[in-house]
Amino acid sequence: MSSSPASIDAEYNSPNVVCRITYTPLDSQSIIASVQDDGAGATAVFIGTTRNSFKSKVVTRLEYQAYSKLAIKTMTDIANLVMQNTSRSQHQPEGQCTPAIIKCAIHHRLGTVPVGEPSIVIAVSSPHRKEAFDACEEILEQVKKKAQIWKREYYEGEDDANAEWKTNA
């Protein structure tokens, strides 16, 4: 299937947040490196990959489409909101203004994603592990719930024409 005109590479960059939607295979190590910071004692990472089965069916590949301009805005809003709402570290001295989350990166793949390859990579750095883990999980859940990204699963032995688009939830 050819991609929709709305499914284009899109990116948002700020000093603390990077969001990217791309047809290019995701480089997990460079995404992780992008959130490194000398003030970070923790980096939490989620790498969502195409698995080879779903409900006793053999998955051959996934395909993703997005309304890219809106999806990148949604992902950026999610990252910024999670960074603002993540509780301040209980380990910091009273009155200190160090953010609980230092940097965040969300990268989502478009097009065909073969079995074993990443569809999404989320990396979060923080002074402490709990905030990094919590933020990473919250970002994942919100992206799956809100981002304008759809996936199509292809199964072994089934006609590709029968593959249906589903929300990325």
XYZ file of N, CA and C in Angstrom, residues 18 48 62 66 69 96 109 132 137 146 162 164-165:
39
model
N 12.534 15.876 22.068
C 12.626 15.568 20.646
C 11.542 14.549 20.329
N 9.409 -0.556 21.634
C 8.313 -1.409 21.191
C 8.647 -1.998 19.837
N 4.095 -5.230 10.403
C 3.142 -4.169 10.730
C 3.356 -3.032 9.751
N 0.193 7.848 9.766
C -0.093 8.902 10.742
C -0.577 10.141 10.024
N 1.493 15.804 10.927
C 1.573 17.142 11.537
C 0.821 17.184 12.866
N 14.949 23.433 46.145
C 15.765 23.244 44.928
C 14.830 23.096 43.721
N 7.944 4.986 14.184
C 8.196 4.576 12.799
C 6.920 4.615 11.980
N 12.004 8.640 36.054
C 12.290 8.243 34.670
C 11.360 7.104 34.244
N 6.647 5.345 31.074
C 5.400 4.584 30.970
C 4.214 5.493 30.644
N -3.577 8.723 22.358
C -3.938 10.016 21.766
C -3.313 10.346 20.412
N -7.152 -8.074 3.305
C -8.043 -8.174 4.465
C -7.488 -7.485 5.710
N -6.739 -4.804 8.307
C -7.504 -3.613 8.673
C -6.648 -2.619 9.450
N -6.925 -1.334 9.245
C -6.263 -0.279 10.008
C -6.900 -0.216 11.377
